[in-house]
């Protein structure tokens, strides 16, 4: 019986320390709400709001506006993709020769050497692991003390 308890405790510790603290998601996290009915009933404990848009939050008008905004953003990206950067610019700033300015700009420049050290980032779950290391023995100690106290009560009765 004791070997079985020790096995369960060790397997639990193994699982806690070697299980990854990773969360997976299967969408981009955007919230898609479209409700045709807006209730105007106030529930118990609710407060009034000063926001003018609150009554329009899930209306069709606001949904249409967001769709129009998305379409306009698509049009902007379409226009950006149509820009031809190979054409000669008509702006006189791009036709001016700045070579003399560039040579004078870095004339007295001296490079400073900055040492860099590669360091690994500590896990953000260190606090949780320390808490588990402290809490698990305390739970075992609580169980042992409770077991001994219940045995004493049984002996007295």
Short mmCIF file of C-alpha atoms in Angstrom, two decimals:
data_model
loop_
_atom_site.label_atom_id
_atom_site.label_comp_id
_atom_site.label_asym_id
_atom_site.label_seq_id
_atom_site.Cartn_x
_atom_site.Cartn_y
_atom_site.Cartn_z
CA UNK A 1 0.00 0.00 0.00
CA UNK A 2 2.82 2.41 0.84
CA UNK A 3 4.58 1.63 -2.42
CA UNK A 4 1.42 2.50 -4.32
CA UNK A 5 1.11 5.84 -2.50
CA UNK A 6 4.74 6.66 -3.16
CA UNK A 7 4.28 5.74 -6.81
CA UNK A 8 1.24 8.04 -7.13
CA UNK A 9 3.05 10.89 -5.39
CA UNK A 10 6.15 10.54 -7.57
CA UNK A 11 4.10 10.24 -10.75
CA UNK A 12 2.13 13.34 -9.75
CA UNK A 13 5.34 15.27 -9.14
CA UNK A 14 6.75 14.05 -12.45
CA UNK A 15 3.60 15.20 -14.24
CA UNK A 16 3.66 18.62 -12.57
CA UNK A 17 7.30 19.36 -13.30
CA UNK A 18 7.49 18.01 -16.83
CA UNK A 19 4.13 19.11 -18.20
CA UNK A 20 4.42 22.17 -20.43
CA UNK A 21 2.60 25.34 -19.51
CA UNK A 22 1.34 25.98 -23.03
CA UNK A 23 -2.08 27.06 -24.21
CA UNK A 24 -3.21 26.45 -27.78
CA UNK A 25 -5.86 28.41 -29.66
CA UNK A 26 -7.55 27.59 -32.92
CA UNK A 27 -8.79 31.03 -34.01
CA UNK A 28 -7.55 34.60 -34.28
CA UNK A 29 -9.48 35.69 -31.20
CA UNK A 30 -11.88 38.04 -32.95
CA UNK A 31 -15.35 38.24 -31.50
CA UNK A 32 -18.17 37.94 -34.03
CA UNK A 33 -21.46 39.05 -32.50
CA UNK A 34 -24.50 39.86 -34.58
CA UNK A 35 -27.75 40.17 -32.73
CA UNK A 36 -30.94 41.62 -34.21
CA UNK A 37 -32.62 42.19 -30.88
CA UNK A 38 -31.50 44.74 -28.33
CA UNK A 39 -33.17 44.51 -24.98
CA UNK A 40 -33.94 47.72 -23.15
CA UNK A 41 -34.77 46.09 -19.86
CA UNK A 42 -32.55 47.00 -16.98
CA UNK A 43 -31.61 44.17 -14.68
CA UNK A 44 -31.23 44.37 -10.96
CA UNK A 45 -28.06 46.10 -9.92
CA UNK A 46 -27.30 47.55 -13.33
CA UNK A 47 -26.29 51.14 -13.77
CA UNK A 48 -26.98 53.62 -16.52
CA UNK A 49 -24.30 54.37 -19.04
CA UNK A 50 -23.19 57.67 -20.53
CA UNK A 51 -22.00 56.08 -23.76
CA UNK A 52 -24.12 57.08 -26.75
CA UNK A 53 -23.11 54.03 -28.77
CA UNK A 54 -24.28 51.55 -26.15
CA UNK A 55 -27.76 51.22 -27.68
CA UNK A 56 -26.24 50.57 -31.12
CA UNK A 57 -23.67 47.96 -30.13
CA UNK A 58 -25.19 44.93 -31.83
CA UNK A 59 -27.35 46.66 -34.42
CA UNK A 60 -27.30 46.03 -38.17
CA UNK A 61 -26.22 49.64 -38.84
CA UNK A 62 -23.03 49.26 -36.84
CA UNK A 63 -22.37 45.88 -38.45
CA UNK A 64 -22.76 47.46 -41.90
CA UNK A 65 -20.38 50.28 -40.95
CA UNK A 66 -17.72 47.81 -39.86
CA UNK A 67 -18.12 45.90 -43.12
CA UNK A 68 -17.77 49.15 -45.10
CA UNK A 69 -14.65 50.02 -43.13
CA UNK A 70 -13.17 46.61 -43.91
CA UNK A 71 -13.94 47.10 -47.61
CA UNK A 72 -12.28 50.53 -47.61
CA UNK A 73 -9.21 49.02 -45.92
CA UNK A 74 -9.09 46.39 -48.68
CA UNK A 75 -9.27 49.14 -51.30
CA UNK A 76 -6.39 50.99 -49.65
CA UNK A 77 -4.23 47.88 -49.71
CA UNK A 78 -5.21 47.35 -53.35
CA UNK A 79 -4.04 50.88 -54.21
CA UNK A 80 -0.82 50.36 -52.27
CA UNK A 81 -0.10 47.22 -54.27
CA UNK A 82 -0.66 49.13 -57.52
CA UNK A 83 2.10 51.67 -56.77
CA UNK A 84 5.03 51.34 -59.17
CA UNK A 85 8.31 52.20 -57.48
CA UNK A 86 10.31 51.76 -60.68
CA UNK A 87 9.05 55.03 -62.20
CA UNK A 88 11.25 58.10 -62.01
CA UNK A 89 10.02 60.51 -59.36
CA UNK A 90 9.03 64.06 -60.27
CA UNK A 91 9.95 65.40 -56.83
CA UNK A 92 13.11 67.57 -56.92
CA UNK A 93 14.26 66.19 -53.54
CA UNK A 94 14.82 62.79 -55.14
CA UNK A 95 16.68 64.29 -58.10
CA UNK A 96 19.24 66.21 -56.03
CA UNK A 97 22.70 64.70 -55.57
CA UNK A 98 23.45 64.32 -51.89
CA UNK A 99 26.82 62.55 -52.21
CA UNK A 100 28.85 65.50 -50.88
CA UNK A 101 26.56 65.77 -47.87
CA UNK A 102 26.87 62.04 -47.18
CA UNK A 103 30.68 62.15 -47.21
CA UNK A 104 30.75 65.11 -44.80
CA UNK A 105 28.16 63.58 -42.53
CA UNK A 106 30.31 60.68 -41.30
CA UNK A 107 33.71 62.30 -41.55
CA UNK A 108 34.55 62.29 -37.82
CA UNK A 109 32.58 59.17 -36.98
CA UNK A 110 34.16 56.60 -34.70
CA UNK A 111 32.53 53.30 -34.04
CA UNK A 112 31.91 52.29 -30.45
CA UNK A 113 32.07 48.63 -29.61
CA UNK A 114 29.18 47.42 -27.55
CA UNK A 115 29.58 44.03 -25.98
CA UNK A 116 26.61 41.78 -26.24
CA UNK A 117 25.86 38.79 -24.11
CA UNK A 118 23.37 36.17 -25.08
CA UNK A 119 21.21 35.44 -22.12
CA UNK A 120 18.34 33.08 -21.83
CA UNK A 121 15.08 34.47 -20.62
CA UNK A 122 13.85 32.93 -17.43
CA UNK A 123 10.53 31.18 -17.59
CA UNK A 124 7.57 33.22 -16.46
CA UNK A 125 6.28 30.21 -14.56
CA UNK A 126 9.04 30.14 -11.96
CA UNK A 127 6.74 31.61 -9.32
CA UNK A 128 4.14 28.94 -10.01
CA UNK A 129 6.73 26.17 -9.74
CA UNK A 130 8.03 27.56 -6.44
CA UNK A 131 4.47 27.74 -5.15
CA UNK A 132 3.89 24.11 -6.15
CA UNK A 133 7.13 23.01 -4.52
CA UNK A 134 6.07 24.70 -1.27
CA UNK A 135 2.38 23.77 -1.41
CA UNK A 136 2.75 20.07 -2.22
CA UNK A 137 4.77 19.13 0.90
CA UNK A 138 2.40 21.23 3.01
CA UNK A 139 -0.54 19.27 1.60
CA UNK A 140 1.20 16.00 2.43
CA UNK A 141 2.01 17.27 5.94
CA UNK A 142 -1.63 18.32 6.41
CA UNK A 143 -2.78 14.86 5.38
CA UNK A 144 -0.37 13.15 7.78
CA UNK A 145 -1.38 15.40 10.70
CA UNK A 146 -5.08 14.95 9.96
CA UNK A 147 -4.60 11.18 9.78
CA UNK A 148 -2.84 11.07 13.15
CA UNK A 149 -5.49 13.27 14.77
CA UNK A 150 -8.33 11.08 13.50
CA UNK A 151 -6.53 7.98 14.82
CA UNK A 152 -6.25 9.60 18.27
CA UNK A 153 -9.96 10.40 18.26
CA UNK A 154 -10.81 6.83 17.30
CA UNK A 155 -8.66 5.46 20.12
CA UNK A 156 -10.36 7.69 22.71
CA UNK A 157 -13.86 6.67 21.65
#
